[in-house]
GROMACS .gro file of C-alpha atoms in nm:
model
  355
    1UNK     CA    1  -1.675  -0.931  -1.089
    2UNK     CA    2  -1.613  -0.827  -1.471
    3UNK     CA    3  -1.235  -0.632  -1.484
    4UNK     CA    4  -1.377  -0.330  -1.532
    5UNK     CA    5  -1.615  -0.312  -1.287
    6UNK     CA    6  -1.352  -0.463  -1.028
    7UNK     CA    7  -1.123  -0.146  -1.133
    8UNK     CA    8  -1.381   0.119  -1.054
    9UNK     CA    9  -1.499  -0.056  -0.703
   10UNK     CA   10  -1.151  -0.064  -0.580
   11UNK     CA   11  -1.014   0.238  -0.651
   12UNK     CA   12  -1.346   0.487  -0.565
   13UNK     CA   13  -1.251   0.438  -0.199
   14UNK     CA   14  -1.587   0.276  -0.201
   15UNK     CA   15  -1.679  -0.032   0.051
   16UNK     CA   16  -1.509  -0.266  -0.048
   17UNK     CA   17  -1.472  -0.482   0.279
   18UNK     CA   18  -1.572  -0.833   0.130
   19UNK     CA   19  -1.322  -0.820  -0.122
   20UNK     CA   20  -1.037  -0.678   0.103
   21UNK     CA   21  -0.753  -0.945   0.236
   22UNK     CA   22  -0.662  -0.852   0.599
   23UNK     CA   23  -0.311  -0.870   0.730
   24UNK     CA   24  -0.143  -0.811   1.079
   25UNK     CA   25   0.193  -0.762   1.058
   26UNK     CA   26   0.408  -0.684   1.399
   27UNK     CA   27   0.746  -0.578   1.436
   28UNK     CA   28   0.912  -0.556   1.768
   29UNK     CA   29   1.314  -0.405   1.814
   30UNK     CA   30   1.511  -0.548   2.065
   31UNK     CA   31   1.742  -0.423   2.232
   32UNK     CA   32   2.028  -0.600   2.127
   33UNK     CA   33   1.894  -0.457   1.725
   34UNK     CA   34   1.731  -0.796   1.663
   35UNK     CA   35   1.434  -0.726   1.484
   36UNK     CA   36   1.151  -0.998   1.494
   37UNK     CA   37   0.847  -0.975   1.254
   38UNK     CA   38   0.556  -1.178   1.209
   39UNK     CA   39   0.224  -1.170   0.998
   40UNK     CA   40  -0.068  -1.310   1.034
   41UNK     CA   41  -0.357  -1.432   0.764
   42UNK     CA   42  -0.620  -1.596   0.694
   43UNK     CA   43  -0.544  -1.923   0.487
   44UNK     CA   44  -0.749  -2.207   0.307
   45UNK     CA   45  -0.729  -2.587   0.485
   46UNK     CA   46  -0.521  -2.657   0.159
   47UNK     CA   47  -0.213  -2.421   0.310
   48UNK     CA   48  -0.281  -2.549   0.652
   49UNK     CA   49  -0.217  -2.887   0.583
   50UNK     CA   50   0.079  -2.795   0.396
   51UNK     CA   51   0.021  -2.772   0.062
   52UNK     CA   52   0.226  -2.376   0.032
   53UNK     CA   53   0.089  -2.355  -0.337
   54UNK     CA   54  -0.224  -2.137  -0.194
   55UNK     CA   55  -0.064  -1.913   0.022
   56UNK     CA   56  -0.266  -1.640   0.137
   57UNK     CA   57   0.054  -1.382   0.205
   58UNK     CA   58   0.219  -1.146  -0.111
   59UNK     CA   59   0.525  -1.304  -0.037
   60UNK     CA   60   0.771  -1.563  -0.131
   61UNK     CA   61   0.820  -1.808   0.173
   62UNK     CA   62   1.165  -1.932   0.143
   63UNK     CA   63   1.307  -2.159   0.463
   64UNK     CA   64   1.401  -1.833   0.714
   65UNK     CA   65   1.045  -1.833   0.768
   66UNK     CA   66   0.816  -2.002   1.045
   67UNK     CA   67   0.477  -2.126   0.957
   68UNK     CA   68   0.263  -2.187   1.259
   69UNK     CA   69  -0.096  -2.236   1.191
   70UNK     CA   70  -0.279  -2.128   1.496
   71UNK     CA   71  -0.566  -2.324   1.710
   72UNK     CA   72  -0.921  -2.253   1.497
   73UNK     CA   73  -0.861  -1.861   1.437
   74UNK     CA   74  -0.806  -1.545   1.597
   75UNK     CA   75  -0.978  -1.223   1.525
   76UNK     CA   76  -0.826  -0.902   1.550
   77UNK     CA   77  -0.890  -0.518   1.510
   78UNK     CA   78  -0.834  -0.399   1.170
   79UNK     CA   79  -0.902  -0.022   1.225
   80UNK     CA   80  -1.290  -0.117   1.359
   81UNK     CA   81  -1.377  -0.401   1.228
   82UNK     CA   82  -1.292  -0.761   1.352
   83UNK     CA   83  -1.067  -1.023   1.096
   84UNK     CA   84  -1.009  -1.327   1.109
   85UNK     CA   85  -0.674  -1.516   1.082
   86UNK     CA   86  -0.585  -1.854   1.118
   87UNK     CA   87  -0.207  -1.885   1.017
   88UNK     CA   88   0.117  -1.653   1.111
   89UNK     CA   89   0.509  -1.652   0.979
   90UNK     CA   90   0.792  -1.501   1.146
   91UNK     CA   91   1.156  -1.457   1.110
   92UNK     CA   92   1.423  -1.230   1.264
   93UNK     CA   93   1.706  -1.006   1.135
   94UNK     CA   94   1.990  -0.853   1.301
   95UNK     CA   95   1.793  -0.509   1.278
   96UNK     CA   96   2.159  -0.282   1.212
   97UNK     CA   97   2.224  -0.438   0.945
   98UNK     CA   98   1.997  -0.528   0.587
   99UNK     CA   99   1.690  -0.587   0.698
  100UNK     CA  100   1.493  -0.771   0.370
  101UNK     CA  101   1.240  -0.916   0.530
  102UNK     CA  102   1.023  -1.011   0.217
  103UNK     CA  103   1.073  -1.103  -0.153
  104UNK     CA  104   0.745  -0.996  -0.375
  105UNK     CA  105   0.535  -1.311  -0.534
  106UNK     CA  106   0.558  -1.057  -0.878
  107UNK     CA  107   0.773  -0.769  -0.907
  108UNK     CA  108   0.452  -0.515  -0.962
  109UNK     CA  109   0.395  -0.607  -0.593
  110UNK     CA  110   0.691  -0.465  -0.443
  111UNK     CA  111   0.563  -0.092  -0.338
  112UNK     CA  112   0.323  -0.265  -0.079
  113UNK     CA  113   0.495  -0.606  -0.006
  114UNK     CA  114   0.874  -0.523   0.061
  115UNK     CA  115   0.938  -0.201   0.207
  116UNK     CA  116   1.297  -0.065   0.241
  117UNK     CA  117   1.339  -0.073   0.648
  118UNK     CA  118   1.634   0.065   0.846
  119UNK     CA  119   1.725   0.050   1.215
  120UNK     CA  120   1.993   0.275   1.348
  121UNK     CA  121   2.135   0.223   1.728
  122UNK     CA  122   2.339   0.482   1.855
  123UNK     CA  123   2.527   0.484   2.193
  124UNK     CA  124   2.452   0.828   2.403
  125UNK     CA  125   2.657   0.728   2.725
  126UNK     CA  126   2.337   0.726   2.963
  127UNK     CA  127   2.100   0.627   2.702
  128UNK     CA  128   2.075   0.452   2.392
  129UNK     CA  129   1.863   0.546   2.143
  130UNK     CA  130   1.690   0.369   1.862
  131UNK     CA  131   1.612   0.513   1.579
  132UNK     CA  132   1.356   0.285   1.322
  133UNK     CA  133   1.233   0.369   0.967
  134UNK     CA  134   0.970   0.166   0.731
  135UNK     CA  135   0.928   0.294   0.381
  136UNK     CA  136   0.665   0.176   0.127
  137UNK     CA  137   0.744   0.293  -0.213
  138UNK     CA  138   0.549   0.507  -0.488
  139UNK     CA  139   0.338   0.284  -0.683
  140UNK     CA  140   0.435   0.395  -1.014
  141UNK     CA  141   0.252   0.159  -1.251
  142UNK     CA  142  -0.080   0.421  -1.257
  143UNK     CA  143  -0.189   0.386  -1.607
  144UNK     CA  144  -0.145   0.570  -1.908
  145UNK     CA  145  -0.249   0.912  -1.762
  146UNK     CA  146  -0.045   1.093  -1.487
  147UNK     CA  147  -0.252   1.210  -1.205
  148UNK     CA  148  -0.039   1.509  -1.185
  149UNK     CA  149  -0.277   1.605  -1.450
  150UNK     CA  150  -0.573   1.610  -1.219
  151UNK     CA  151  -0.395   1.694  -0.876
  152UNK     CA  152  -0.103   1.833  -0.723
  153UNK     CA  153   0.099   1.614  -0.504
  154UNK     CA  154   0.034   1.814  -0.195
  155UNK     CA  155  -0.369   1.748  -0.320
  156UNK     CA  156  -0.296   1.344  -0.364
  157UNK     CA  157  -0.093   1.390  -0.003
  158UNK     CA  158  -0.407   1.490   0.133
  159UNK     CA  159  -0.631   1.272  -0.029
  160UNK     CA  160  -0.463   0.961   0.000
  161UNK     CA  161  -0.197   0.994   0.312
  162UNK     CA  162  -0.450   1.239   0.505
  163UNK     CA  163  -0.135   1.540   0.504
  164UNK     CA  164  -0.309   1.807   0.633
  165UNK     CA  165  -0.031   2.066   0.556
  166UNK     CA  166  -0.165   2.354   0.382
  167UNK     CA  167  -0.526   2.316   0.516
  168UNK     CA  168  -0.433   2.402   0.886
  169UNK     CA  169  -0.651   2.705   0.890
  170UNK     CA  170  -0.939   2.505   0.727
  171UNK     CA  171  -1.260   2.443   0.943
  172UNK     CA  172  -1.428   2.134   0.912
  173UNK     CA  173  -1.712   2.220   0.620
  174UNK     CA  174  -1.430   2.387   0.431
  175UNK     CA  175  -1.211   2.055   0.448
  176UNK     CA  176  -1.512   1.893   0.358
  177UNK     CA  177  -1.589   2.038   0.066
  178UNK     CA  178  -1.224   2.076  -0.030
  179UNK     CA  179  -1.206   1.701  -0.014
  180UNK     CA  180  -1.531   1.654  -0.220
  181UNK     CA  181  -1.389   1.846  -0.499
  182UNK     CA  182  -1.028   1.636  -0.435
  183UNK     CA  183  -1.262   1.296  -0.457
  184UNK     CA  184  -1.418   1.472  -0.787
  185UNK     CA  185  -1.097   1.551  -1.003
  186UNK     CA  186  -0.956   1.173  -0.895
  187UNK     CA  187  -1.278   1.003  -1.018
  188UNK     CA  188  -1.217   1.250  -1.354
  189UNK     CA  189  -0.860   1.116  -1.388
  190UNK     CA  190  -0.952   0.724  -1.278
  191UNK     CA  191  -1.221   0.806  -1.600
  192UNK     CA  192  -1.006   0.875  -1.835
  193UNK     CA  193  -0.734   0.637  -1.707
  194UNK     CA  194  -1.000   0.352  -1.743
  195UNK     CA  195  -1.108   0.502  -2.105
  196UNK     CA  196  -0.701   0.514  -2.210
  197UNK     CA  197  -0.665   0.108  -2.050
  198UNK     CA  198  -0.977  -0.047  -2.267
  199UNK     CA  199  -0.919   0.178  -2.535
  200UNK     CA  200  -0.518   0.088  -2.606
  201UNK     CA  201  -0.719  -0.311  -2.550
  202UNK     CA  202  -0.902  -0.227  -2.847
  203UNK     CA  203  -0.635  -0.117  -3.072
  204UNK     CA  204  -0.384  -0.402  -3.001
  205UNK     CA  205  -0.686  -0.635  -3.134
  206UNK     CA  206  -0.754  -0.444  -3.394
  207UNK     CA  207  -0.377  -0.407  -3.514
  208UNK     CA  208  -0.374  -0.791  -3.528
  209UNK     CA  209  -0.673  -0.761  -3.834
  210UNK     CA  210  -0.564  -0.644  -4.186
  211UNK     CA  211  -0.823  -0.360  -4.127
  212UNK     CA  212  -0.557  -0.089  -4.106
  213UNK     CA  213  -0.806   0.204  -4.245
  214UNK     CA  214  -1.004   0.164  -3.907
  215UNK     CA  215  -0.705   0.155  -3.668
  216UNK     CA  216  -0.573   0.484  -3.795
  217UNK     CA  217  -0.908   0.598  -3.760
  218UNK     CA  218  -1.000   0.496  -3.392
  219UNK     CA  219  -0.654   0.652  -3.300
  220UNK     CA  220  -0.711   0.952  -3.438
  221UNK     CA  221  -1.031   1.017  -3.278
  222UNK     CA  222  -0.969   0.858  -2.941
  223UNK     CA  223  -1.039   1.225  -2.744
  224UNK     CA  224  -1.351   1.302  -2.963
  225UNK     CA  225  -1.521   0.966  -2.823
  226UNK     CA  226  -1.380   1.007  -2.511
  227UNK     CA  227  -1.536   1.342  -2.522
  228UNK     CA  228  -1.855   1.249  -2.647
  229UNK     CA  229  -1.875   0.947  -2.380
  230UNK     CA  230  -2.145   1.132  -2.120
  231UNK     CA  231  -2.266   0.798  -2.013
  232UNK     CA  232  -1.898   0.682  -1.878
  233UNK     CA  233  -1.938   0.989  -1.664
  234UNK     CA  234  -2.243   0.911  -1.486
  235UNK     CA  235  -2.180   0.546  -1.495
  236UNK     CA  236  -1.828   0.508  -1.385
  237UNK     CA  237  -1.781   0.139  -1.564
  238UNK     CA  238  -1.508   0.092  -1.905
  239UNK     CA  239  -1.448  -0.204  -1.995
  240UNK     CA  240  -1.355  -0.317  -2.393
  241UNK     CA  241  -1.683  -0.412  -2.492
  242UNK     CA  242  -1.804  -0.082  -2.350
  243UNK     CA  243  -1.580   0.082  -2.549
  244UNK     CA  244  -1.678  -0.138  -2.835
  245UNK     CA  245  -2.003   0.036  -2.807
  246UNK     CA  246  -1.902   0.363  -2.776
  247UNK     CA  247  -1.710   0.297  -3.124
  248UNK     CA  248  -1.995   0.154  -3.316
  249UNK     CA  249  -2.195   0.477  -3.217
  250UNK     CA  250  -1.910   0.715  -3.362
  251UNK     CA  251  -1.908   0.519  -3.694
  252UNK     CA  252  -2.221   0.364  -3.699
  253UNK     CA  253  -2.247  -0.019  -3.785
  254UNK     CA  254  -2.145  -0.325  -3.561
  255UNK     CA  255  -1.822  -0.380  -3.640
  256UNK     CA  256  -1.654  -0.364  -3.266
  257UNK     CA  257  -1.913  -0.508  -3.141
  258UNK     CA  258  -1.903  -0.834  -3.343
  259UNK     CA  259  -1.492  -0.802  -3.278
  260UNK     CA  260  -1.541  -0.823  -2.915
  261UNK     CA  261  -1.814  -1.110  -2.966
  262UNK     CA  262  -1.536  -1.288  -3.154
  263UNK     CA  263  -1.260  -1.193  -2.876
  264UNK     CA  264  -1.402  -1.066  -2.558
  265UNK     CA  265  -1.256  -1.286  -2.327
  266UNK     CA  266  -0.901  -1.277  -2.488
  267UNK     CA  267  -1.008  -0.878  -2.465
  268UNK     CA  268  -1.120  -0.889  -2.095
  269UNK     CA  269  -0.827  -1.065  -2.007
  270UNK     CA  270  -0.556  -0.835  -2.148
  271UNK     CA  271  -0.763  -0.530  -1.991
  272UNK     CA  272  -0.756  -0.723  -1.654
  273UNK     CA  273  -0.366  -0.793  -1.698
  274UNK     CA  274  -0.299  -0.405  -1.812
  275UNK     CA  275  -0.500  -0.271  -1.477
  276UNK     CA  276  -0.308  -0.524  -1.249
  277UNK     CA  277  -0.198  -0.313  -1.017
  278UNK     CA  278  -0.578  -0.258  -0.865
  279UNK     CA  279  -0.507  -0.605  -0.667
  280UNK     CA  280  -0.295  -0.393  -0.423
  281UNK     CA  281  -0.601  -0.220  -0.327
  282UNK     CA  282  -0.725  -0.501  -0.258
  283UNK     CA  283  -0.496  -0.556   0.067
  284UNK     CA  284  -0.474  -0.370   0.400
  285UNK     CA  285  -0.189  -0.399   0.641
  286UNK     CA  286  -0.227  -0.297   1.051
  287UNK     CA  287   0.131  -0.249   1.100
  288UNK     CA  288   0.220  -0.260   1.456
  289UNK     CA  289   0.552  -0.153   1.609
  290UNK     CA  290   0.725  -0.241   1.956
  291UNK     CA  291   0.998  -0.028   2.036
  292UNK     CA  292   1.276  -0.085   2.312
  293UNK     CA  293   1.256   0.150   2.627
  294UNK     CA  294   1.066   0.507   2.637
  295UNK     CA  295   0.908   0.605   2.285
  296UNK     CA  296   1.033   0.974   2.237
  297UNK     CA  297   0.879   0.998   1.886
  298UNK     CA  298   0.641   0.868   1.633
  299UNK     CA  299   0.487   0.978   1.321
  300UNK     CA  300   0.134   0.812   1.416
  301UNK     CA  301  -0.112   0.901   1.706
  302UNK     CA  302  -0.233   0.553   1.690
  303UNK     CA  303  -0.168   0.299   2.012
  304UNK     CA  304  -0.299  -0.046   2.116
  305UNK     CA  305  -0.133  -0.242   2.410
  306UNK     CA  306   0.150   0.004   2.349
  307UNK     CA  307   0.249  -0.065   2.029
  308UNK     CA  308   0.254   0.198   1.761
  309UNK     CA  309   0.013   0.102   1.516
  310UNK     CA  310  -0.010   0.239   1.124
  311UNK     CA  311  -0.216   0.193   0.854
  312UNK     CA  312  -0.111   0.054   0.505
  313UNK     CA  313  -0.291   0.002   0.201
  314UNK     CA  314  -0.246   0.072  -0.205
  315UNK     CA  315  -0.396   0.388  -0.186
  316UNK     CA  316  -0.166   0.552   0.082
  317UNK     CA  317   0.082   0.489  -0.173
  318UNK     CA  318  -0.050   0.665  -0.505
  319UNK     CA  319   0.119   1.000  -0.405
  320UNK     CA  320   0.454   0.900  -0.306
  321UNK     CA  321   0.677   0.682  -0.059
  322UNK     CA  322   0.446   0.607   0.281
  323UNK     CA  323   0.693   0.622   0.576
  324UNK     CA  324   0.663   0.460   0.881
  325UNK     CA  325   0.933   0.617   1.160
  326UNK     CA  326   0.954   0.564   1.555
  327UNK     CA  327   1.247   0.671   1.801
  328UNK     CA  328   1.309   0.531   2.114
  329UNK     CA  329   1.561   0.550   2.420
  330UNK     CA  330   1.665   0.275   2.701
  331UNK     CA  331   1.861   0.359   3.030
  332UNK     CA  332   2.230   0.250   3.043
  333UNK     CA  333   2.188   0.166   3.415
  334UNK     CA  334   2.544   0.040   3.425
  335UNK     CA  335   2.661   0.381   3.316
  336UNK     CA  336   2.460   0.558   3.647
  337UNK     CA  337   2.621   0.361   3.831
  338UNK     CA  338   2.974   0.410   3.710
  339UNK     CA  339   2.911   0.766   3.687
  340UNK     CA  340   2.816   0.778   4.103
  341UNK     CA  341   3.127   0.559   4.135
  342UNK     CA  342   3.338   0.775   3.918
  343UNK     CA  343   3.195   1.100   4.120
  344UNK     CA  344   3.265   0.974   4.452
  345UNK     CA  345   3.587   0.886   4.426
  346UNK     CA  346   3.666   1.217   4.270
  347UNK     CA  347   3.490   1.379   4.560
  348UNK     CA  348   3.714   1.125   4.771
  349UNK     CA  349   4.022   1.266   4.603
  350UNK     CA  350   3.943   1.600   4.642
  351UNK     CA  351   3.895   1.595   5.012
  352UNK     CA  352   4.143   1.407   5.080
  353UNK     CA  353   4.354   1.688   4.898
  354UNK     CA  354   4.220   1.946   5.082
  355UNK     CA  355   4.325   1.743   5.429
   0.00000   0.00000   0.00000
């Protein structure tokens, strides 16, 4: 899949299943504020037999984590569809105090791969209650254009986190169509975002030739092409030798194009490195949740074999921190039981007083 192409197929919300890595992750609170978490994948034989180089999981695996590689594979239910995994990690942390459960493989991960978690426990006499929070940060590293450009934040909210606020009295053809024209103006700002990533390609490789007459030239016209580009807008694919050709039709000649003969894949590969940040589209996360006691709330509707269950992918993220939050309460049956102690003896004493 050439870079460009891979940019465009990822981020369109288009199908994207067979390129999409699958993980299960489960967290269950004790009630002693242990927290144990485990997730599962789907590794090569390389990994299975050891070798760690080829992990399949965004994270570092230091020693606090537990490899098992399980019997053949399992599948599970990733939101409709069935996944496969053949391999699963775990580790536990005291849940009241840090809880850093991962460390990023690169540090553009983070946002998806190590979310800040807190657990709060809080003694209520005949309860206690547990209060648990899961927040995946802003991916920041968009590009060179800011979507804010294209949509609000409660739009992106909407788009990309499904926040229906401010659409409540909306029927179902008018969301529709309100979403359409949200899907539009993102696939207007991923354009030019794509445009601005091959285009700034094109100038660094051109600022390393002693043509400097052309580079002042290309940067001073960079909206006029980009505004002249009516292909890129029907055919949703930028890439440096695309915009190669876009160049050598403002100015005539073949100059770009021979450059990116000359340099493509040093070209391709600098694009690829600049759009990074697509691979986190790439990955989808079912997030399950077991909490101690009676669940008294939860910011998801979703349930399987009680556990709270969440979705979490890249694109939940492109509007702002994703938060994951659950309450809970257990029975202090020791404190019942003191508390019918405690009443009849004072109902003791007060006879007794009135004898």
């Amino acid at each position: 899949m050439k870079s460009g192409s891979k940019i465009i197929v990822l981020v369109l919300l288009l199908s994207f299943t067979a390129c999409t890595s699958h993980f299960r992750m489960t967290t269950r609170v004790h009630r002693d504020g242990t927290v144990e978490r485990s997730v599962y994948a789907f590794a090569d034989s390389a990994f299975r037999a050891g070798d760690r180089s080829t992990t399949p999981f965004l994270f570092l695996l230091d020693a606090n984590w537990q490899v098992t590689c399980l019997d053949s594979f399992e599948l599970f239910d990733s939101f409709g569809e069935k996944q496969k995994v053949n391999v699963k990690v775990s580790r536990s942390l005291k849940g009241t105090e840090d809880m850093l459960f991962f460390t990023p493989k690169e540090e553009w991960m983070r946002s998806l791969v190590a979310p800040q978690e807190k657990l709060e426990k809080h003694f209520r006499w005949f309860y206690t209650y547990y209060t648990y929070s899961c927040s995946f940060g802003e991916i920041t590293e968009k590009g060179p254009v800011s979507m804010d450009k294209y949509l609000t934040k409660q739009e992106q909210r909407l788009l990309f986190q499904g926040d229906l606020n401010g659409c409540v009295d909306m029927n179902g053809i008018e969301l529709s169509e309100k979403l359409n024209q949200l899907t539009t103006q993102f696939q207007q700002w991923l354009y030019q975002t794509q445009f601005e990533l091959a285009y700034g390609v094109v100038e660094q490789f051109l600022d390393a030739l002693p043509d400097t007459v052309r580079l002042s030239q290309i940067r001073r016209d960079k909206m006029t092409v980009f505004a002249h580009d009516k292909t890129l807008k029907d055919k949703p694919d930028c890439s440096p030798e695309y915009i190669c050709k876009l160049l050598d039709e403002q100015y005539g000649g073949d100059f770009f194009t021979e450059m990116y003969k000359a340099r493509g894949e040093a070209m391709d590969k600098e694009f690829e490195k600049r759009g990074r940040i697509v691979e986190l589209f790439a990955n989808q996360i079912k997030f399950e949740l077991a909490m101690p006691g009676k669940l008294i709330a939860a910011n998801t509707q979703l349930t399987e074999d009680n556990q709270l269950i969440w979705k979490v992918d890249g694109y939940r993220l492109l509007p702002g921190e994703y938060v994951l939050k659950a309450e809970s309460r257990t029975a202090n049956v020791w404190t019942f039981w003191l508390t019918g102690v405690l009443l009849l003896f004072i109902g003791y004493v007060l006879i007794k007083k009135r004898k």
